[in-house]
Coordinates of C-alpha atoms (C1' of nucleotides) in Angstrom, one line a residue:
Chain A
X1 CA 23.9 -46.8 -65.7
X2 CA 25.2 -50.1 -66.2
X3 CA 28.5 -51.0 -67.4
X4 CA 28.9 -50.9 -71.3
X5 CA 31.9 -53.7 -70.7
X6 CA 29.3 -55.9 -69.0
X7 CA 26.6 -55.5 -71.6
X8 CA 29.4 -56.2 -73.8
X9 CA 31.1 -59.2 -72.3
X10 CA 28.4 -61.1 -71.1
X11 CA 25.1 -59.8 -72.7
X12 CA 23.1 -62.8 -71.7
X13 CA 23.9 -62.3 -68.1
X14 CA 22.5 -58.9 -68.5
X15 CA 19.3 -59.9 -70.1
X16 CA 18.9 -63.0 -67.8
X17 CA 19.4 -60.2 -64.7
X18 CA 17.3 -57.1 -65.8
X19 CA 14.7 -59.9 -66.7
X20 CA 13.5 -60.6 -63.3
X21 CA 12.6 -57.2 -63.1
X22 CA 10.3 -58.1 -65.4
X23 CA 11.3 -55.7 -68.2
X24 CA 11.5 -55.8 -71.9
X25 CA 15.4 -56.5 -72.6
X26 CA 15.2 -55.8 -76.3
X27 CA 17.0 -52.6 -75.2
X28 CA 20.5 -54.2 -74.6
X29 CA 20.7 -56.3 -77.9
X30 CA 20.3 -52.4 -79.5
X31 CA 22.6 -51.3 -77.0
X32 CA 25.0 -53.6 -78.2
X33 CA 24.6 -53.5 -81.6
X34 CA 24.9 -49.5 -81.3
X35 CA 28.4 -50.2 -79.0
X36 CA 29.8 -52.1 -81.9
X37 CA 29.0 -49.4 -84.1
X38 CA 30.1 -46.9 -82.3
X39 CA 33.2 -48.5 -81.8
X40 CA 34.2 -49.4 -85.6
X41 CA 33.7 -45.8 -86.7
X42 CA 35.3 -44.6 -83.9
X43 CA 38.8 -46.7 -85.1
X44 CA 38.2 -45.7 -88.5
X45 CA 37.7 -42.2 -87.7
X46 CA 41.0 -42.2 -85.4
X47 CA 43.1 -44.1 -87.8
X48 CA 42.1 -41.2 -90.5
X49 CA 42.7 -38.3 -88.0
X50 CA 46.1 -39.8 -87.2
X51 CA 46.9 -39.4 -90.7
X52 CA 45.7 -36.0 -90.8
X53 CA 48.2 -35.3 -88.0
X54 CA 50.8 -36.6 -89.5
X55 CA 50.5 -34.9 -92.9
X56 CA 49.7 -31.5 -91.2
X57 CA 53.1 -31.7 -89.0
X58 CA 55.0 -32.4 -93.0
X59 CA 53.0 -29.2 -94.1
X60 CA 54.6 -27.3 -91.3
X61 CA 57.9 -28.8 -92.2
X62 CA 57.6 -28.2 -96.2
X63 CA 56.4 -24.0 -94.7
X64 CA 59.7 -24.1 -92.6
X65 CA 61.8 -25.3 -95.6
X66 CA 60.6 -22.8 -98.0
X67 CA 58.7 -25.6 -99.8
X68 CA 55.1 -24.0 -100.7
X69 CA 54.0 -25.7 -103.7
X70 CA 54.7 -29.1 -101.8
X71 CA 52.9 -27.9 -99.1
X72 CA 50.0 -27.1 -101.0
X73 CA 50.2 -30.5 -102.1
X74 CA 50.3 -32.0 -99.2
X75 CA 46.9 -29.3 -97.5
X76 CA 44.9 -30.4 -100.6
X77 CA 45.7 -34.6 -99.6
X78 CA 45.3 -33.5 -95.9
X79 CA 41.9 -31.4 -96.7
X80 CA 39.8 -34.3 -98.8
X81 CA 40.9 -37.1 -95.5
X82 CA 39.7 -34.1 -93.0
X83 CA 36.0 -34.7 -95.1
X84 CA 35.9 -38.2 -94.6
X85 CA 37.0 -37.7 -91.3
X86 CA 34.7 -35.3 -90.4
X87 CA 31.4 -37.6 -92.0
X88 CA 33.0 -40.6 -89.4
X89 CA 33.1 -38.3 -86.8
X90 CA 29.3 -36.9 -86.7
X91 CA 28.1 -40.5 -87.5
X92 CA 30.4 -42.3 -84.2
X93 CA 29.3 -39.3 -82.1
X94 CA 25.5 -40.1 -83.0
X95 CA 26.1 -43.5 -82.4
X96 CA 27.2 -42.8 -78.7
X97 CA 24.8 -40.2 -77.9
X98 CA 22.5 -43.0 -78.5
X99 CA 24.2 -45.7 -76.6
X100 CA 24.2 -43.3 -73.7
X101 CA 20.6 -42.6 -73.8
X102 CA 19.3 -46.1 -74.0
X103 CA 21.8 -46.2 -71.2
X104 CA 20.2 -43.8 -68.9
X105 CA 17.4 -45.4 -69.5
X106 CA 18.2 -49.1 -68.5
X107 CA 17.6 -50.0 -65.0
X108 CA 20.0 -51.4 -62.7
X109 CA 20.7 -55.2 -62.3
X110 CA 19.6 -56.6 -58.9
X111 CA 21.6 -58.6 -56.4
X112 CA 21.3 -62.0 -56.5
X113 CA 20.1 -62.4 -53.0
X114 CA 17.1 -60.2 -53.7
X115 CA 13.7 -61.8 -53.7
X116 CA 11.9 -62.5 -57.4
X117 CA 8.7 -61.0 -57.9
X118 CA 6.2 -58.8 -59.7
X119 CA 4.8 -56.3 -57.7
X120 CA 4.6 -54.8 -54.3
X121 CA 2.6 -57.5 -53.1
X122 CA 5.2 -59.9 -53.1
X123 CA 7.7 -58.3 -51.2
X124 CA 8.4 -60.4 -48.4
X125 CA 8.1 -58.6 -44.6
X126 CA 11.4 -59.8 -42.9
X127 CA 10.3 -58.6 -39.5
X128 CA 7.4 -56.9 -37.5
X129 CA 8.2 -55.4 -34.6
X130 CA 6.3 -53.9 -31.5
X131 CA 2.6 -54.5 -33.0
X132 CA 0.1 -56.3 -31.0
X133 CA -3.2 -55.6 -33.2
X134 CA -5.1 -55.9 -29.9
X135 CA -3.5 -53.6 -28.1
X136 CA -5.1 -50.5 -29.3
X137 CA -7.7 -48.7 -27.6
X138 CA -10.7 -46.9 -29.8
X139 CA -9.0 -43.7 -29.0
X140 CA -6.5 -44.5 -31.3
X141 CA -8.5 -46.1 -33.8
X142 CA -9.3 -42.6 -35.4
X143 CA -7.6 -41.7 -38.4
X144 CA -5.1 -38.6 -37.7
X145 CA -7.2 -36.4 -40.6
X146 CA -9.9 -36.1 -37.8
X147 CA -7.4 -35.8 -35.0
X148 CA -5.4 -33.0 -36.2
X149 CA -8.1 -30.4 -37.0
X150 CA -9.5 -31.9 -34.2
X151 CA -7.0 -30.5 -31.4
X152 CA -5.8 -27.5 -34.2
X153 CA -2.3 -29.2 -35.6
X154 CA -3.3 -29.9 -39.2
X155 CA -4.5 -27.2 -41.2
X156 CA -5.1 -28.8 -44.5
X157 CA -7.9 -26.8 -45.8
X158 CA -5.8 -23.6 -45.9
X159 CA -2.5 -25.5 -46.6
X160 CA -5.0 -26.0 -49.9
X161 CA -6.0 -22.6 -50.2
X162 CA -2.1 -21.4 -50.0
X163 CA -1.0 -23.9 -52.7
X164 CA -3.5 -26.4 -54.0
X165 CA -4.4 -29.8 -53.2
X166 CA -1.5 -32.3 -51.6
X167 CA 0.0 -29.7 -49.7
X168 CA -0.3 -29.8 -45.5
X169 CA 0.6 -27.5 -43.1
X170 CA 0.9 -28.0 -39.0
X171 CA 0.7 -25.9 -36.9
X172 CA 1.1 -25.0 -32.9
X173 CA 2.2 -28.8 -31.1
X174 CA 2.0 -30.3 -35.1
X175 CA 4.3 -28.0 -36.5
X176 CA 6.5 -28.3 -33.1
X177 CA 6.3 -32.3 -33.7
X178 CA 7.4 -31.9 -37.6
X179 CA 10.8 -30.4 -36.5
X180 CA 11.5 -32.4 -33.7
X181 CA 11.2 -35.7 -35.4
X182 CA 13.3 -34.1 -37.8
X183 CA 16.1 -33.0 -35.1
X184 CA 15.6 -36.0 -33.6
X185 CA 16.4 -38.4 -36.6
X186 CA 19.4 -36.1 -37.2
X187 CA 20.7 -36.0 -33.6
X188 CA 20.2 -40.6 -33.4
X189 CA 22.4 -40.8 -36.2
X190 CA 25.0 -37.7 -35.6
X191 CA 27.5 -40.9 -34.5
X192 CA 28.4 -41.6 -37.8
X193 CA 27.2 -39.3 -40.1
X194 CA 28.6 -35.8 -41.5
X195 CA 25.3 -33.3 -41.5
X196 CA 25.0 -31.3 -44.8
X197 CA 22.6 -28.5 -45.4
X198 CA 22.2 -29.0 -49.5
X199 CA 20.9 -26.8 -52.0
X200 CA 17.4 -28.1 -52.6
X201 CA 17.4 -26.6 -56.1
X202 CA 19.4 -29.0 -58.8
X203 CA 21.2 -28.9 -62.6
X204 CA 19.7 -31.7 -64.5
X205 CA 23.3 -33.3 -64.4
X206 CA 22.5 -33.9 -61.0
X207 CA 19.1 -34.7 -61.4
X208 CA 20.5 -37.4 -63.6
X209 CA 23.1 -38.5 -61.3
X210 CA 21.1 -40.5 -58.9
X211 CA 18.3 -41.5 -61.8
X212 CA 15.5 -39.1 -62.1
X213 CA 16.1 -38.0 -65.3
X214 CA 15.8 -38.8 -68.3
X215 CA 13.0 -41.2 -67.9
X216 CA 11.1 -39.8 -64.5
X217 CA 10.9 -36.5 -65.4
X218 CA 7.2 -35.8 -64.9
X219 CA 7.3 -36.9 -61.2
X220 CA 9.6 -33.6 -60.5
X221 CA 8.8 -29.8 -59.9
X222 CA 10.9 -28.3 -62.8
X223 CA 12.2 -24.2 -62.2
X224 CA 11.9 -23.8 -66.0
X225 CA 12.9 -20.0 -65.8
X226 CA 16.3 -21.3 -64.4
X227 CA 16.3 -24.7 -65.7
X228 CA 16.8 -26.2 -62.0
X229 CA 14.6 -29.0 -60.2
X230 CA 13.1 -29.3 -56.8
X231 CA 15.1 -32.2 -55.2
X232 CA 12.6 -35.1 -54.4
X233 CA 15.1 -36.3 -51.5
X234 CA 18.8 -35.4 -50.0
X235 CA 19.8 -38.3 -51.8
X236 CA 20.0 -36.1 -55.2
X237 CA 22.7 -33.2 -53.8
X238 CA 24.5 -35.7 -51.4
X239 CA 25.1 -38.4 -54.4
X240 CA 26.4 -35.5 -56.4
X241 CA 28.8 -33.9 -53.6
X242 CA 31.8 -36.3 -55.4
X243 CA 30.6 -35.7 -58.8
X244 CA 33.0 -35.8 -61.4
X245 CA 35.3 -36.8 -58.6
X246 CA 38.1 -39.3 -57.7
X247 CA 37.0 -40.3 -53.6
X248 CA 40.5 -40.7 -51.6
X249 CA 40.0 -44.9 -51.0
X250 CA 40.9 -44.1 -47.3
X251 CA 38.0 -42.1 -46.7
X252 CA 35.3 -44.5 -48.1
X253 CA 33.0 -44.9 -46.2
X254 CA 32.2 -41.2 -46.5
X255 CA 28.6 -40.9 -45.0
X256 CA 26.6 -37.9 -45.3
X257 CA 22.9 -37.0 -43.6
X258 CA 20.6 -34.1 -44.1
X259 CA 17.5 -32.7 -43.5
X260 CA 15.9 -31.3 -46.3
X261 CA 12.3 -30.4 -48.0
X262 CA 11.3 -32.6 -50.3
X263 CA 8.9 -32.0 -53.7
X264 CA 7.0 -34.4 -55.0
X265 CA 4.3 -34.1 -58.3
X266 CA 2.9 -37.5 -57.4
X267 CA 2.1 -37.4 -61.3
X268 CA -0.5 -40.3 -62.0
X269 CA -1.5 -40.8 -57.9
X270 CA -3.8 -38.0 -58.1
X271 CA -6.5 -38.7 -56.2
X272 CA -5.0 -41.3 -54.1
X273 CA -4.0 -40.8 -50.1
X274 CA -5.9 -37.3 -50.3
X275 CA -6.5 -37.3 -47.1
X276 CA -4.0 -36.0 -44.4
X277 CA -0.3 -36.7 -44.5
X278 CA 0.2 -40.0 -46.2
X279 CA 1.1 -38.5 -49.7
X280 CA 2.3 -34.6 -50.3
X281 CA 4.0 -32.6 -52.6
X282 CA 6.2 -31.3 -50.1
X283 CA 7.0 -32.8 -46.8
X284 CA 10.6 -32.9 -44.7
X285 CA 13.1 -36.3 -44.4
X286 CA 16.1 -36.5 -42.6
X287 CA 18.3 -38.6 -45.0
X288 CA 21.3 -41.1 -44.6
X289 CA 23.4 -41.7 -47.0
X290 CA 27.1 -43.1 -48.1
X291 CA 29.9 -43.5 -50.8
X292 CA 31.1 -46.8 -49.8
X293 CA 33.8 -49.6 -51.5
X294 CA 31.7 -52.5 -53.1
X295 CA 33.4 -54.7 -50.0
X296 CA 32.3 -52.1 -47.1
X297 CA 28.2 -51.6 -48.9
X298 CA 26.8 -55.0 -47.5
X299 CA 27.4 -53.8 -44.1
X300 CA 26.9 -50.6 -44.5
X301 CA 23.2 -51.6 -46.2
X302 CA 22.4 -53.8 -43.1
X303 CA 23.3 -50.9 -40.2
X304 CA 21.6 -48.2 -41.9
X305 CA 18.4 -50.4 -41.9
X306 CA 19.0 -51.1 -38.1
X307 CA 19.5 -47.6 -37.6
X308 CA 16.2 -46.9 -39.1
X309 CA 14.1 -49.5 -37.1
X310 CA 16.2 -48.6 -34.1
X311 CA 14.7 -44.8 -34.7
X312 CA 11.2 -45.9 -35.3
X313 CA 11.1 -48.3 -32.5
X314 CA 12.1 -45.8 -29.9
X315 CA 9.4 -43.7 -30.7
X316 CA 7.1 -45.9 -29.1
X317 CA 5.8 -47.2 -32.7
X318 CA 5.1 -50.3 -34.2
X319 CA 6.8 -51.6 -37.3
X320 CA 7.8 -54.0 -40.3
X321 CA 10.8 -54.5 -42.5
X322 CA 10.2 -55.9 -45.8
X323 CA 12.8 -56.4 -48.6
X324 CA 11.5 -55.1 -52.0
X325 CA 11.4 -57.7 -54.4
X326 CA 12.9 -57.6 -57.9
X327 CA 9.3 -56.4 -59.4
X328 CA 8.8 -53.8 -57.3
X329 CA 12.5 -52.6 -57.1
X330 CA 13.7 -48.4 -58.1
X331 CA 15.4 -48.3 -61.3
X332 CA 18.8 -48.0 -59.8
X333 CA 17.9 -50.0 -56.9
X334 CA 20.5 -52.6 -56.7
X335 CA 19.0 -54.2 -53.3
X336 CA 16.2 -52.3 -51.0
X337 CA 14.8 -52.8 -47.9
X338 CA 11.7 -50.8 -46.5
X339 CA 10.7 -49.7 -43.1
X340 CA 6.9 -49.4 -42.5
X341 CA 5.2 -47.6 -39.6
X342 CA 1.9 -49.2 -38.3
X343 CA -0.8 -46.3 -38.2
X344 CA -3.4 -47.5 -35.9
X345 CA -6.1 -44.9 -37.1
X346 CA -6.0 -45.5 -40.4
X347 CA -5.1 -49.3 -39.8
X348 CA -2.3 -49.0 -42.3
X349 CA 1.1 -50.1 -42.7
X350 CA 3.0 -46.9 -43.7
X351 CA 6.1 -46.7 -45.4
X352 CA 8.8 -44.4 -44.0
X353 CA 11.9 -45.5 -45.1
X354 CA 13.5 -47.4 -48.1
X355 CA 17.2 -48.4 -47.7
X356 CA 18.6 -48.9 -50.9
X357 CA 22.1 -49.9 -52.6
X358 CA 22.7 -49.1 -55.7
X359 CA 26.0 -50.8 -56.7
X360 CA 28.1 -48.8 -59.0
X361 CA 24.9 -47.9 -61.4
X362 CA 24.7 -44.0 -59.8
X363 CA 28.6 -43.7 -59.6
X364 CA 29.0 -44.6 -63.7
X365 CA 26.1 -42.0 -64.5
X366 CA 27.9 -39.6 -61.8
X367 CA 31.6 -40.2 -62.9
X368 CA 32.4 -40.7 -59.5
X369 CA 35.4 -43.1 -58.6
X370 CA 38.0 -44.0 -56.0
X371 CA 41.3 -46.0 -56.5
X372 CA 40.6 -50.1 -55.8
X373 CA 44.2 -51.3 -54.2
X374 CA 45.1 -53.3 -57.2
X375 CA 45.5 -49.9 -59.1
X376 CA 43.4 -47.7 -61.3
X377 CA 40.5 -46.4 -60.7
X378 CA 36.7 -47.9 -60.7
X379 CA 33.5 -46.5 -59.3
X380 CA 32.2 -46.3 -55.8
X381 CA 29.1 -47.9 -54.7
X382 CA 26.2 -44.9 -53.4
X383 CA 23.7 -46.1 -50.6
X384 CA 20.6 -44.3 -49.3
X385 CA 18.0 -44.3 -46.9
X386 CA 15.4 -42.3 -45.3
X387 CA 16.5 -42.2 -41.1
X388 CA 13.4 -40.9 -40.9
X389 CA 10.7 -39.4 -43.4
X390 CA 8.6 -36.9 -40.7
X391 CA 4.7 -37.4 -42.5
X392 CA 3.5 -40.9 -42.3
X393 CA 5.5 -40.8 -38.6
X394 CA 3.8 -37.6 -37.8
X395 CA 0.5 -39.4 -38.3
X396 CA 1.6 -42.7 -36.5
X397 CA 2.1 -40.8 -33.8
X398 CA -1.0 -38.7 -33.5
X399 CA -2.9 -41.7 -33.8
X400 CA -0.5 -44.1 -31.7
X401 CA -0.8 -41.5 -28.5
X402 CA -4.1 -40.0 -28.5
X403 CA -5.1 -40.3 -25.1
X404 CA -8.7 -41.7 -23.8
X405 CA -9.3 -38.5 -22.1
X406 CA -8.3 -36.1 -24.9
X407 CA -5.0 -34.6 -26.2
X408 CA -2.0 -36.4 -27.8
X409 CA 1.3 -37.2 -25.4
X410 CA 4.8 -36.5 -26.6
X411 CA 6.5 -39.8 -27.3
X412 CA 9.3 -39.6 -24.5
X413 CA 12.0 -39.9 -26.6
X414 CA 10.9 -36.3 -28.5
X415 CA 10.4 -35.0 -24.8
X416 CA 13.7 -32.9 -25.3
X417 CA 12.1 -30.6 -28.3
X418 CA 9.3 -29.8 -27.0
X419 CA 10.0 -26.8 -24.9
X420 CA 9.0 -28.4 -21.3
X421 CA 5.7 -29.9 -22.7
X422 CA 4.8 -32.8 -22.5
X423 CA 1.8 -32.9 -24.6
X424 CA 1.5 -32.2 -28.7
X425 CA -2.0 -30.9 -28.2
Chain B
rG1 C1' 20.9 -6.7 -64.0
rG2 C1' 25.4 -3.3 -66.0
rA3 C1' 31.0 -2.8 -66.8
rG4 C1' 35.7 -5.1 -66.7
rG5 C1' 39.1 -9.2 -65.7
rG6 C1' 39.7 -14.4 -65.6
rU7 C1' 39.1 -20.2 -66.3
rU8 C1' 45.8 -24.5 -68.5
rG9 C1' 48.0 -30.9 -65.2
rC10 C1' 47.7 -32.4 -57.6
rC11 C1' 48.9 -26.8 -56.7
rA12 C1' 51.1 -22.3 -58.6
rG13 C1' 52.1 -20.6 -63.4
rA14 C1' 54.1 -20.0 -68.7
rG15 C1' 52.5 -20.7 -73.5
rC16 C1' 48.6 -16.9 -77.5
rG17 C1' 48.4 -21.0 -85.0
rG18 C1' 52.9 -25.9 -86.6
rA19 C1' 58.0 -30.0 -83.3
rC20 C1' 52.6 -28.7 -76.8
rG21 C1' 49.9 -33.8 -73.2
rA22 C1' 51.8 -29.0 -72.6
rA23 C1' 58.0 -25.0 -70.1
rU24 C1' 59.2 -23.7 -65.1
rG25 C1' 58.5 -23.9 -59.8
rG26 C1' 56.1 -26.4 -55.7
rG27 C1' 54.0 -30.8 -53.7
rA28 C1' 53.7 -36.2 -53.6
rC29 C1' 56.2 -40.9 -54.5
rG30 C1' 60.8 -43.8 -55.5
rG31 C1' 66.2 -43.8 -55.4
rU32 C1' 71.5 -42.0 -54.3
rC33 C1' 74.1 -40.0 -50.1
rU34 C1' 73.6 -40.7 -44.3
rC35 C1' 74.1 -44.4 -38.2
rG36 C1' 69.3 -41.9 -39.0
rA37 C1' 67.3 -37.4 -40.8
rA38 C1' 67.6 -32.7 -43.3
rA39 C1' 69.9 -30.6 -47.5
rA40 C1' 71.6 -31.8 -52.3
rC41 C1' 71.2 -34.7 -56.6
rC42 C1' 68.6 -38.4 -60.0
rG43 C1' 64.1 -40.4 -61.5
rU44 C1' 58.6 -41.0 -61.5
rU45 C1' 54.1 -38.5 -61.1
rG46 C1' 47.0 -37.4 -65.2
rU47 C1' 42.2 -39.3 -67.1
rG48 C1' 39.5 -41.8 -70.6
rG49 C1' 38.6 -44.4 -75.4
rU50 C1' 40.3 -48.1 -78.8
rC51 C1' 43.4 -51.9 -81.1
rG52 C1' 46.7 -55.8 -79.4
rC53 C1' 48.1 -62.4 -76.1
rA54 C1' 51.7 -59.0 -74.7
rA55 C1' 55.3 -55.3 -75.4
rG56 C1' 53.2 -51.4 -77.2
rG57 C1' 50.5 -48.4 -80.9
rC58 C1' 46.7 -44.9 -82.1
rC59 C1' 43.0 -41.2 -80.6
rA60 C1' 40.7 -37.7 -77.2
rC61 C1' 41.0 -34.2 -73.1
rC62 C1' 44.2 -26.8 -71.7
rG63 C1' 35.9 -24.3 -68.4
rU64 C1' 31.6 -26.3 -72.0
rG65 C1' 29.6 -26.4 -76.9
rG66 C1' 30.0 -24.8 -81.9
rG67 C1' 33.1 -22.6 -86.0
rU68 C1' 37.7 -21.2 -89.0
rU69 C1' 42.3 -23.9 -90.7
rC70 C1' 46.2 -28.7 -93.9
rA71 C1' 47.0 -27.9 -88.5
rA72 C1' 43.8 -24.9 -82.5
rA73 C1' 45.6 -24.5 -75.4
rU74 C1' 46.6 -20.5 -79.0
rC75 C1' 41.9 -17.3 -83.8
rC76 C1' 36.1 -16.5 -84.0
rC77 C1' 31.0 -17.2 -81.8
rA78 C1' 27.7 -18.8 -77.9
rC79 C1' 27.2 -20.5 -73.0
rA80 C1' 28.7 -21.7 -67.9
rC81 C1' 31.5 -20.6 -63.7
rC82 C1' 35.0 -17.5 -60.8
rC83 C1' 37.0 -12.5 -59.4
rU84 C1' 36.5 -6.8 -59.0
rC85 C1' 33.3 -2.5 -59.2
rC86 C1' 28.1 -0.6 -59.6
rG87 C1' 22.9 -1.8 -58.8
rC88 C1' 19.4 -4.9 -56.0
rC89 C1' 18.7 -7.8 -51.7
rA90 C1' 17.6 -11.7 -46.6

RNA sequence: GGAGGGUUGCCAGAGCGGACGAAUGGGACGGUCUCGAAAACCGUUGUGGUCGCAAGGCCACCGUGGGUUCAAAUCCCACACCCUCCGCCA
């Protein structure tokens, strides 16, 4: 959620900001318009209630002095302003219930350093890193759809029959390579970050939180029984831990990671990426996140990125960085950087982490702050990433170290989890 | 799921229609005293909104949302959460 000051204050800034996203800004003119509103009933409203205060605490008085018919006087004065305050009331309350929806529904501003454009297609690769697109043998060259039921580690067809289409299951060396690269990503990054085991059903509050709802909720698995969601990443739980909640300033950064399932309706992709891992309704990532001062989230942005790349790169697999441009950006994205695998069966560049910031926009919507040194209080800045989403790397690797002769190697780093084998099938 | 008890400020805990943003104790912070410290004593100690150049004013917040009343932490209703017992259960 942006800041109602700002929209205030410098409205044109705003537009001229949320307008490289491409958007309609029509939405803050009636967010302002609303704000002023809201803001002139509210005055009138509390100028008449003070008065209503005031005359009650003489009615009390008149009661204690054995003054009723003045008192009566004075409830009748006191009961026609309570009307008029009451009318003010409803209407400044409707006013802010919809200057908090359009709100919720706004997108976050982006930095200034990130790159303009409209769409994916424009987001500029930074780096590529370990890809030679010579170097591949025709082993490798098959897609990991024919590999897997090939050697007996992905069981689509009866992940299907058990739950419907877009779901997977691995099994035997796959379902062995799922969790390690899960344990793995946990056990690279166990340096610096607290692990959490989260609940992976939600509120809505906390679905809101990090931006989901109101205006994505179709892409999430709803419990309607219980009114709770299926989280669609860590992030959710881990931005809420501090909910509601002032941070101590001397423990920002606080940085957080977990391993959790993740659920996915992939509303309105239906039909695309059917085939093996590269898009699921459920599948496992190993997220990184942090609460961070607005001084410390630069850095913070940059090393969780280099921890990502580091984690892909020892695996033996090639990769690119790309910044997401303004076009193509989350709605609270604030700046974002993705991490794509290279997948040499499918010949496809595979996207297995996005590193986001997100300024103050998830704090505001989470009412979660920390005391700045100059006194008072102001939001924290929330940053995310995936350390490593296990699909899209699962199928890199099958198709990265098929062997000539058969069977798929370990990648040597994963050695450790694989129970003395060194092969995955 | 059933029965009962509870939810008040950083913590503990009083208040159960009017002078309560809230007693009292603890903690924290500042000060006095001291060579220094402890003890003692004094003081400070919430968040948000809004108006104002400012000083400051006004408003809201006692789990959440409604209601009753001139007036609600206090009464009524619903819901959430916590605790105890019973049931169920990995």
């Amino acid at each position: 959620m942006l800041d109602i000051r700002r929209i205030r204050t410098e409205p044109d800034v705003v537009k001229a900001a949320l307008a490289r996203r491409g958007i309609d800004v029509s939405d803050i003119d009636r967010v302002a318009e609303l704000d002023e509103r809201q803001r002139r009933l509210g005055v009138e409203r509390d100028e008449i209630r003070a008065q209503v205060k005031a005359l009650s605490k003489q009615v009390g008085q008149l009661h204690r002095d054995g003054r009723a018919t003045e008192a009566a006087e004075v409830q009748a004065e006191s009961r026609a302003l309570g009307e008029r305050e009451g009318e003010l009331a409803a209407e400044a309350a409707a006013a802010s219930a919809e200057v908090r929806e359009l709100l919720l529904r706004i997108p976050n501003t982006p930095h200034p350093d990130a790159p303009d454009g409209a769409g994916d297609a424009d987001n500029p690769v930074l780096r590529v890193t370990g890809f030679d697109p010579d170097g591949y043998g025709d082993h490798q060259r098959i897609p990991h759809w024919e590999l897997g039921p090939r050697y007996g580690i992905l069981d689509n067809e009866r992940a299907v029959k058990i739950s419907g289409a877009m779901f997977t299951m691995q099994r035997k060396g796959g379902a062995t390579l799922a969790r390690a690269l899960l344990q793995y990503a946990l056990d690279r990054n166990a340096d610096a970050f607290e692990e959490v085991r989260p609940p992976s059903l939600v509120s809505s509050e906390t679905l809101t939180a990090t931006g989901q709802l109101p205006k994505f909720a179709d892409d999430a698995y709803w419990v309607e029984r219980d009114d709770l969601w299926c989280i669609p990443t860590a992030e959710v739980p881990l931005t809420s831990i501090h909910r509601d909640e002032i941070v101590e300033t001397d423990e920002l950064p606080q940085r957080f990671m977990a391993a959790t399932s993740c659920y996915r309706r992939e509303a309105g992709s239906a039909g695309r990426d059917t085939r093996g891992m590269l898009r699921t309704h459920e599948f496992d990532k190993v997220e990184v996140f942090a609460y961070a001062t607005p001084e410390q989230a630069p850095d913070l942005l940059a090393e969780m990125v280099a921890r990502t790349e580091a984690t892909i790169g020892s695996l033996g697999l090639a990769y690119r960085t790309l910044e997401i441009c303004t076009g193509d950006m989350g709605q609270s994205h604030h700046r974002s950087f993705d991490v794509e695998v290279y997948a040499p069966g499918t010949d496809q560049w595979l996207e297995v982490s996005s590193i986001s910031w997100f300024a103050d926009y998830q704090a505001r919507r989470g009412n979660i702050r920390y005391r700045p040194g100059g006194g008072g209080t102001a939001m924290v800045h929330t940053l995310n990433g995936s350390a490593l989403a296990v699909p899209r790397v699962w199928a890199a690797i099958v198709e990265t170290y098929h062997r000539p002769d058969g069977g798929i190697d370990v990648p040597s780093a994963l050695l450790p989890y694989f129970r003395g084998s060194d092969r995955i099938a």
